[in-house]
C-alpha positions as semicolon CSV with decimal commas, in nm:
position;residue;x (nm);y (nm);z (nm)
1;M;-6,111;-7,574;-16,819
2;K;-5,747;-7,520;-16,715
3;H;-5,496;-7,250;-16,826
4;Y;-5,121;-7,274;-16,789
5;L;-4,876;-7,002;-16,849
6;S;-4,513;-7,037;-16,934
7;G;-4,243;-6,816;-17,071
8;L;-4,013;-6,876;-17,359
9;L;-3,763;-6,604;-17,432
10;P;-3,565;-6,667;-17,767
11;L;-3,218;-6,501;-17,793
12;S;-3,026;-6,453;-18,112
13;M;-2,664;-6,381;-18,044
14;A;-2,404;-6,293;-18,298
15;L;-2,036;-6,290;-18,233
16;A;-1,813;-6,141;-18,502
17;L;-1,436;-6,157;-18,479
18;T;-1,266;-5,967;-18,767
19;G;-0,887;-5,895;-18,825
20;A;-0,603;-5,936;-19,068
21;A;-0,274;-6,119;-19,024
22;T;0,014;-6,206;-19,236
23;S;0,270;-6,464;-19,187
24;C;0,506;-6,720;-19,321
25;V;0,400;-7,069;-19,265
26;D;0,634;-7,337;-19,179
27;H;0,468;-7,665;-19,196
28;D;0,732;-7,821;-18,971
29;Y;0,637;-7,595;-18,692
30;D;0,387;-7,750;-18,444
31;L;0,134;-7,495;-18,303
32;S;0,031;-7,734;-18,017
33;K;0,349;-7,698;-17,854
34;D;0,515;-7,399;-17,647
35;I;0,287;-7,125;-17,782
36;D;-0,047;-7,049;-17,627
37;L;-0,230;-6,789;-17,825
38;T;-0,555;-6,648;-17,666
39;I;-0,804;-6,399;-17,816
40;N;-0,988;-6,171;-17,560
41;V;-1,307;-6,005;-17,639
42;G;-1,450;-5,777;-17,375
43;G;-1,488;-5,901;-17,007
44;D;-1,381;-6,256;-16,943
45;L;-1,489;-6,408;-17,291
46;T;-1,173;-6,595;-17,409
47;V;-1,112;-6,819;-17,703
48;P;-0,810;-7,058;-17,644
49;T;-0,649;-7,127;-17,988
50;S;-0,391;-7,361;-17,877
51;S;-0,567;-7,668;-17,980
52;T;-0,663;-7,788;-18,337
53;D;-0,987;-7,921;-18,213
54;R;-1,317;-7,764;-18,306
55;Y;-1,469;-7,527;-18,057
56;T;-1,841;-7,453;-18,016
57;M;-2,008;-7,138;-17,889
58;A;-2,112;-7,369;-17,591
59;Q;-1,748;-7,408;-17,502
60;I;-1,664;-7,057;-17,558
61;L;-1,966;-6,911;-17,352
62;D;-1,880;-7,179;-17,088
63;L;-2,251;-7,238;-16,999
64;D;-2,346;-7,505;-16,738
65;E;-2,670;-7,710;-16,750
66;H;-2,851;-7,471;-16,520
67;S;-2,787;-7,165;-16,766
68;S;-3,089;-6,989;-16,896
69;I;-2,900;-6,960;-17,225
70;K;-2,922;-7,281;-17,427
71;P;-2,816;-7,376;-17,780
72;V;-3,162;-7,538;-17,863
73;G;-3,306;-7,305;-18,120
74;A;-3,441;-7,587;-18,361
75;E;-3,688;-7,670;-18,075
76;Y;-3,829;-7,322;-18,100
77;G;-3,870;-7,256;-18,457
78;M;-3,507;-7,117;-18,510
79;A;-3,211;-7,254;-18,678
80;E;-3,020;-7,554;-18,546
81;G;-2,742;-7,426;-18,311
82;D;-2,918;-7,075;-18,228
83;Y;-2,923;-7,001;-17,882
84;V;-3,231;-6,912;-17,682
85;L;-3,300;-6,774;-17,338
86;V;-3,530;-7,017;-17,170
87;Q;-3,720;-6,935;-16,877
88;G;-3,728;-7,273;-16,676
89;A;-3,966;-7,189;-16,376
90;D;-4,263;-7,401;-16,316
91;P;-4,574;-7,299;-16,528
92;T;-4,833;-7,086;-16,341
93;N;-5,184;-7,243;-16,377
94;T;-5,536;-7,197;-16,275
95;S;-5,873;-7,403;-16,332
96;V;-6,216;-7,293;-16,409
97;S;-6,513;-7,503;-16,338
98;I;-6,893;-7,437;-16,298
99;P;-6,992;-7,652;-16,006
100;R;-7,333;-7,796;-15,946
101;Q;-7,579;-7,518;-15,857
102;T;-7,786;-7,596;-15,532
103;M;-8,118;-7,430;-15,519
104;N;-8,145;-7,328;-15,148
105;D;-8,483;-7,155;-15,152
106;V;-8,768;-7,390;-15,243
107;E;-9,133;-7,332;-15,146
108;C;-9,436;-7,531;-15,220
109;N;-9,774;-7,462;-15,080
110;A;-10,022;-7,732;-14,964
111;T;-10,383;-7,720;-15,082
112;T;-10,697;-7,882;-14,957
113;V;-11,031;-7,929;-15,132
114;T;-11,359;-8,077;-15,010
115;V;-11,562;-8,273;-15,255
116;Q;-11,886;-8,484;-15,242
117;F;-11,925;-8,829;-15,331
118;I;-12,280;-8,971;-15,388
119;G;-12,333;-9,344;-15,343
120;T;-12,467;-9,527;-15,657
121;G;-12,569;-9,840;-15,474
122;Q;-12,346;-10,047;-15,659
123;G;-12,142;-10,220;-15,398
124;G;-12,124;-9,885;-15,206
125;T;-11,932;-9,700;-15,500
126;A;-11,910;-9,339;-15,594
127;K;-11,707;-9,153;-15,836
128;V;-11,611;-8,781;-15,899
129;T;-11,371;-8,597;-16,104
130;L;-11,112;-8,358;-15,949
131;N;-11,076;-8,056;-16,173
132;N;-10,767;-7,828;-16,155
133;L;-10,663;-7,862;-15,806
134;I;-10,346;-7,616;-15,793
135;N;-10,032;-7,598;-15,596
136;D;-9,795;-7,314;-15,610
137;V;-9,412;-7,400;-15,646
138;S;-9,120;-7,162;-15,629
139;I;-8,760;-7,241;-15,676
140;S;-8,496;-6,977;-15,630
141;E;-8,132;-6,891;-15,572
142;S;-7,984;-6,552;-15,484
143;E;-7,626;-6,675;-15,513
144;F;-7,610;-6,834;-15,849
145;D;-7,276;-6,855;-16,015
146;E;-7,205;-6,520;-16,165
147;S;-6,974;-6,654;-16,446
148;V;-7,318;-6,797;-16,604
149;K;-7,441;-6,486;-16,807
150;S;-7,754;-6,655;-16,968
151;L;-7,945;-6,955;-16,972
152;S;-8,166;-7,139;-17,223
153;H;-8,166;-7,496;-17,090
154;A;-8,044;-7,688;-16,784
155;T;-8,034;-8,054;-16,681
156;C;-8,147;-8,098;-16,314
157;D;-8,169;-8,335;-16,034
158;I;-8,486;-8,216;-15,856
159;D;-8,668;-8,457;-15,635
160;V;-9,038;-8,383;-15,596
161;N;-9,242;-8,588;-15,339
162;F;-9,626;-8,540;-15,444
163;R;-9,843;-8,640;-15,171
164;I;-10,221;-8,701;-15,190
165;T;-10,437;-8,780;-14,854
166;A;-10,796;-8,836;-14,887
167;K;-11,008;-8,822;-14,569
168;N;-11,405;-8,905;-14,564
169;L;-11,578;-8,690;-14,308
170;A;-11,821;-8,949;-14,229
171;S;-11,532;-9,183;-14,098
172;L;-11,639;-9,456;-14,329
173;A;-11,390;-9,729;-14,391
174;G;-11,331;-9,768;-14,765
175;D;-11,074;-9,731;-15,036
176;F;-10,998;-9,451;-15,276
177;T;-10,899;-9,565;-15,631
178;F;-10,723;-9,321;-15,867
179;E;-10,844;-9,421;-16,209
180;P;-10,660;-9,411;-16,546
181;G;-10,629;-9,072;-16,694
182;F;-10,567;-8,929;-16,342
183;T;-10,271;-8,672;-16,412
184;V;-10,044;-8,444;-16,218
185;N;-9,954;-8,167;-16,456
186;F;-9,609;-8,011;-16,350
187;P;-9,492;-7,690;-16,533
188;E;-9,488;-7,766;-16,914
189;Y;-9,131;-7,665;-16,948
190;W;-9,018;-7,945;-16,698
191;T;-8,913;-8,271;-16,806
192;I;-8,998;-8,525;-16,541
193;K;-8,890;-8,897;-16,479
194;V;-9,025;-9,178;-16,278
195;T;-8,740;-9,361;-16,091
196;D;-8,952;-9,543;-15,836
197;A;-9,050;-9,889;-15,942
198;N;-9,383;-9,922;-15,776
199;L;-9,475;-9,595;-15,910
200;A;-9,366;-9,681;-16,248
201;S;-9,612;-9,996;-16,229
202;Y;-9,924;-9,783;-16,261
203;T;-9,817;-9,441;-16,398
204;S;-9,620;-9,291;-16,684
205;A;-9,403;-8,982;-16,720
206;Q;-9,502;-8,810;-17,042
207;G;-9,294;-8,481;-17,078
208;S;-9,411;-8,273;-16,782
209;K;-9,701;-8,492;-16,685
210;L;-9,765;-8,781;-16,454
211;V;-10,042;-8,985;-16,599
212;F;-10,200;-9,286;-16,418
213;T;-10,209;-9,567;-16,666
214;K;-10,362;-9,823;-16,427
215;S;-10,602;-9,811;-16,125
216;H;-10,422;-9,760;-15,784
217;S;-10,613;-9,782;-15,460
218;V;-10,535;-9,646;-15,120
219;S;-10,722;-9,680;-14,773
220;T;-10,916;-9,405;-14,634
221;G;-10,678;-9,166;-14,440
222;T;-10,372;-9,321;-14,611
223;T;-10,131;-9,098;-14,802
224;L;-10,043;-9,167;-15,154
225;N;-9,689;-9,070;-15,237
226;L;-9,579;-8,996;-15,593
227;P;-9,200;-8,951;-15,610
228;I;-9,087;-8,790;-15,923
229;K;-8,763;-8,645;-16,044
230;V;-8,726;-8,332;-16,280
231;T;-8,442;-8,386;-16,499
232;A;-8,443;-8,097;-16,722
233;I;-8,601;-7,746;-16,759
234;D;-8,630;-7,554;-17,089
235;L;-8,577;-7,185;-17,009
236;T;-8,627;-7,037;-17,353
237;N;-8,989;-6,950;-17,284
238;V;-9,018;-6,877;-16,916
239;P;-9,193;-6,563;-16,825
240;D;-9,017;-6,228;-16,795
241;G;-8,826;-6,187;-16,448
242;Q;-8,775;-6,572;-16,417
243;G;-8,498;-6,812;-16,495
244;L;-8,159;-6,632;-16,456
245;Y;-8,331;-6,271;-16,446
246;A;-8,027;-6,090;-16,304
247;P;-7,644;-6,172;-16,249
248;G;-7,634;-6,435;-15,979
249;R;-8,003;-6,469;-15,931
250;F;-8,232;-6,724;-16,050
251;R;-8,607;-6,794;-15,985
252;L;-8,891;-7,019;-16,121
253;E;-9,237;-6,966;-16,004
254;D;-9,525;-7,183;-16,149
255;K;-9,810;-7,407;-16,056
256;I;-9,867;-7,773;-16,040
257;V;-10,224;-7,878;-16,146
258;T;-10,395;-8,211;-16,055
259;S;-10,700;-8,348;-16,224
260;G;-10,877;-8,668;-16,290
261;P;-11,131;-8,954;-16,191
262;V;-11,124;-9,083;-15,845
263;T;-11,362;-9,375;-15,711
264;F;-11,452;-9,410;-15,349
265;T;-11,574;-9,765;-15,250
266;S;-11,730;-9,834;-14,897
267;A;-11,962;-10,103;-14,773
268;G;-12,122;-9,840;-14,558
269;L;-12,227;-9,610;-14,854
270;P;-12,588;-9,667;-14,948
271;A;-12,733;-9,541;-15,283
272;G;-12,795;-9,168;-15,279
273;Q;-12,600;-9,086;-14,955
274;N;-12,356;-8,797;-14,961
275;V;-11,994;-8,825;-14,823
276;N;-11,780;-8,522;-14,797
277;V;-11,415;-8,600;-14,845
278;D;-11,118;-8,354;-14,806
279;F;-10,834;-8,409;-15,056
280;E;-10,499;-8,258;-14,910
281;I;-10,237;-8,224;-15,169
282;N;-9,884;-8,141;-15,043
283;P;-9,582;-8,133;-15,279
284;E;-9,245;-8,116;-15,121
285;V;-8,910;-8,070;-15,291
286;P;-8,620;-8,193;-15,049
287;T;-8,325;-8,155;-15,290
288;A;-8,291;-7,925;-15,592
289;E;-7,964;-7,908;-15,797
290;I;-7,873;-7,777;-16,156
291;L;-7,627;-8,023;-16,308
292;T;-7,531;-7,856;-16,645
293;V;-7,640;-7,556;-16,843
294;T;-7,682;-7,443;-17,194
295;G;-7,615;-7,081;-17,230
296;C;-7,337;-6,803;-17,209
297;I;-7,060;-6,884;-16,961
298;D;-6,795;-6,613;-16,888
299;P;-6,562;-6,719;-16,619
300;N;-6,303;-6,463;-16,500
301;V;-5,971;-6,634;-16,500
302;T;-5,687;-6,475;-16,305
303;I;-5,335;-6,618;-16,352
304;D;-5,081;-6,528;-16,088
305;P;-4,796;-6,323;-16,211
306;S;-4,497;-6,524;-16,323
307;Q;-4,134;-6,433;-16,211
308;F;-3,820;-6,590;-16,280
309;A;-3,420;-6,536;-16,283
310;I;-3,184;-6,537;-16,576
311;N;-2,912;-6,766;-16,462
312;D;-2,535;-6,806;-16,571
313;V;-2,520;-6,518;-16,807
314;P;-2,172;-6,474;-16,968
315;D;-1,951;-6,231;-16,776
316;F;-1,884;-6,023;-17,094
317;L;-2,265;-5,933;-17,120
318;K;-2,245;-5,781;-16,766
319;E;-1,980;-5,524;-16,877
320;P;-2,076;-5,159;-16,896
321;G;-2,231;-5,065;-17,231
322;N;-2,311;-5,443;-17,325
323;N;-2,677;-5,528;-17,347
324;L;-2,881;-5,847;-17,364
325;D;-3,161;-5,794;-17,631
326;I;-3,409;-6,071;-17,628
327;E;-3,493;-6,074;-17,995
328;N;-3,840;-6,242;-17,983
329;P;-3,993;-6,286;-17,630
330;R;-4,267;-6,548;-17,646
331;V;-4,529;-6,643;-17,372
332;L;-4,724;-6,963;-17,409
333;L;-5,077;-7,003;-17,274
334;T;-5,213;-7,368;-17,267
335;V;-5,585;-7,408;-17,257
336;T;-5,738;-7,735;-17,176
337;N;-6,117;-7,736;-17,249
338;D;-6,276;-8,015;-17,072
339;S;-6,632;-7,912;-17,140
340;P;-6,857;-8,061;-17,427
341;V;-6,880;-7,724;-17,608
342;E;-6,642;-7,487;-17,792
343;I;-6,505;-7,197;-17,588
344;N;-6,399;-6,850;-17,703
345;V;-6,099;-6,708;-17,538
346;N;-6,039;-6,346;-17,436
347;C;-5,752;-6,233;-17,203
348;R;-5,513;-5,961;-17,116
349;L;-5,149;-6,005;-17,053
350;I;-4,970;-5,727;-16,844
351;A;-4,600;-5,683;-16,820
352;F;-4,443;-5,476;-16,547
353;D;-4,098;-5,334;-16,517
354;E;-3,896;-5,240;-16,200
355;N;-4,063;-4,895;-16,191
356;G;-4,421;-5,027;-16,203
357;D;-4,477;-4,916;-16,562
358;T;-4,681;-5,154;-16,761
359;Q;-4,736;-5,294;-17,115
360;E;-5,049;-5,477;-17,224
361;V;-5,154;-5,721;-17,477
362;W;-5,514;-5,821;-17,562
363;I;-5,618;-6,145;-17,706
364;G;-5,949;-6,239;-17,854
365;S;-6,252;-6,121;-18,042
366;D;-6,366;-5,895;-17,766
367;H;-6,057;-5,684;-17,806
368;D;-6,076;-5,645;-18,197
369;T;-5,822;-5,912;-18,261
370;A;-5,866;-6,254;-18,423
371;P;-6,114;-6,487;-18,237
372;V;-5,930;-6,756;-18,046
373;T;-6,157;-7,063;-17,997
374;I;-6,073;-7,401;-17,828
375;A;-6,277;-7,699;-17,952
376;A;-6,453;-7,924;-17,710
377;S;-6,253;-8,173;-17,499
378;T;-5,921;-8,045;-17,650
379;T;-5,601;-7,881;-17,543
380;S;-5,453;-7,588;-17,739
381;V;-5,142;-7,369;-17,691
382;I;-5,161;-6,998;-17,770
383;C;-4,838;-6,817;-17,842
384;V;-4,784;-6,431;-17,798
385;S;-4,468;-6,291;-17,925
386;R;-4,307;-5,974;-18,015
387;T;-4,287;-6,044;-18,389
388;G;-4,592;-6,268;-18,410
389;E;-4,379;-6,529;-18,545
390;G;-4,158;-6,845;-18,443
391;A;-4,429;-7,050;-18,251
392;P;-4,365;-7,409;-18,206
393;Q;-4,556;-7,628;-18,482
394;G;-4,928;-7,652;-18,413
395;V;-4,937;-7,364;-18,174
396;I;-5,194;-7,071;-18,241
397;V;-4,992;-6,728;-18,291
398;V;-5,185;-6,436;-18,163
399;G;-5,092;-6,067;-18,081
400;R;-4,757;-5,909;-18,034
401;L;-4,598;-5,905;-17,700
402;F;-4,374;-5,600;-17,603
403;L;-4,197;-5,681;-17,280
404;F;-3,976;-5,454;-17,081
405;Y;-3,608;-5,561;-17,110
406;S;-3,266;-5,437;-17,076
């Protein structure tokens, strides 16, 4: 989201020359010869009348191309030929973006459980069902972007390496087979995805669950690595004190639960023999980022003060008692909304005079004025003026601007 601020100060000028004269007209007398009639109006404003050519105000005021006063009123919603005072400085601009948010504090505990296999005599095979093996997981960040005021949903890039190692305490050579239906249950408000081709050949991501769809075997003492990616988190129903629980503070604390059938096969396992096996489950989270959020975003945008000089003002305006009255000063605020959602604009404009006194104009629904909304992926121009009128076509007119002038 980008903001641009520029100034446009229209000027209406009227020059009235009144007088009365009587004369005898001799059509044989050529006014272009010998006589130079000049009208003086204050200061150095002169109107040469010794030529029969048409004179424009631009010639009378003798404005050069760098003058702040320009005869381009039609470009600014005024009449053709009206003069405007145009501030020609480069626009002041600022950009607002919500960067990817890295979670710097991630903790997962390892857990170990001992289970007993009993040989069945069928080729040295034994089978058990693991019930609700629990690993705690905590993801937090104490420096979350404070322009995010509330969160209901987040898309994520969180890598989880879920490791399972089985060691039989009798040192029997063999294989452990994780059977169809073996499941790793991540927090139910997570959405997970399998990106590893090998893992996808025997498991399936089903919402927040990683479910074995085919048997998969590993040797005794070998670690089974299950790499998954968390792609989204629904924060609408997280417990109190979690999610974005305070300005700039984010926390999730939950459990990963593992359950399901496991078969142990070893030629050295006779019928009826007991074998104790340690299952060590160790989840790790090497990276955790929040990519996009759904919620309330309220960035604080500060635009640097804009200063400009009024150049090449006609000398007669500098005479004592003559004042330049800017009829309808206007400030244009250009807002580019690069986000995929509509934004609501609220802002305050402050004008300072040479003594440090200020005047303020508030814009937006937070300040009891008409709401100003910018549609997704669009650019809009907001015009603030003294009269509330005269904005270029297609520009949003809001507020009334009262600037110090002399």
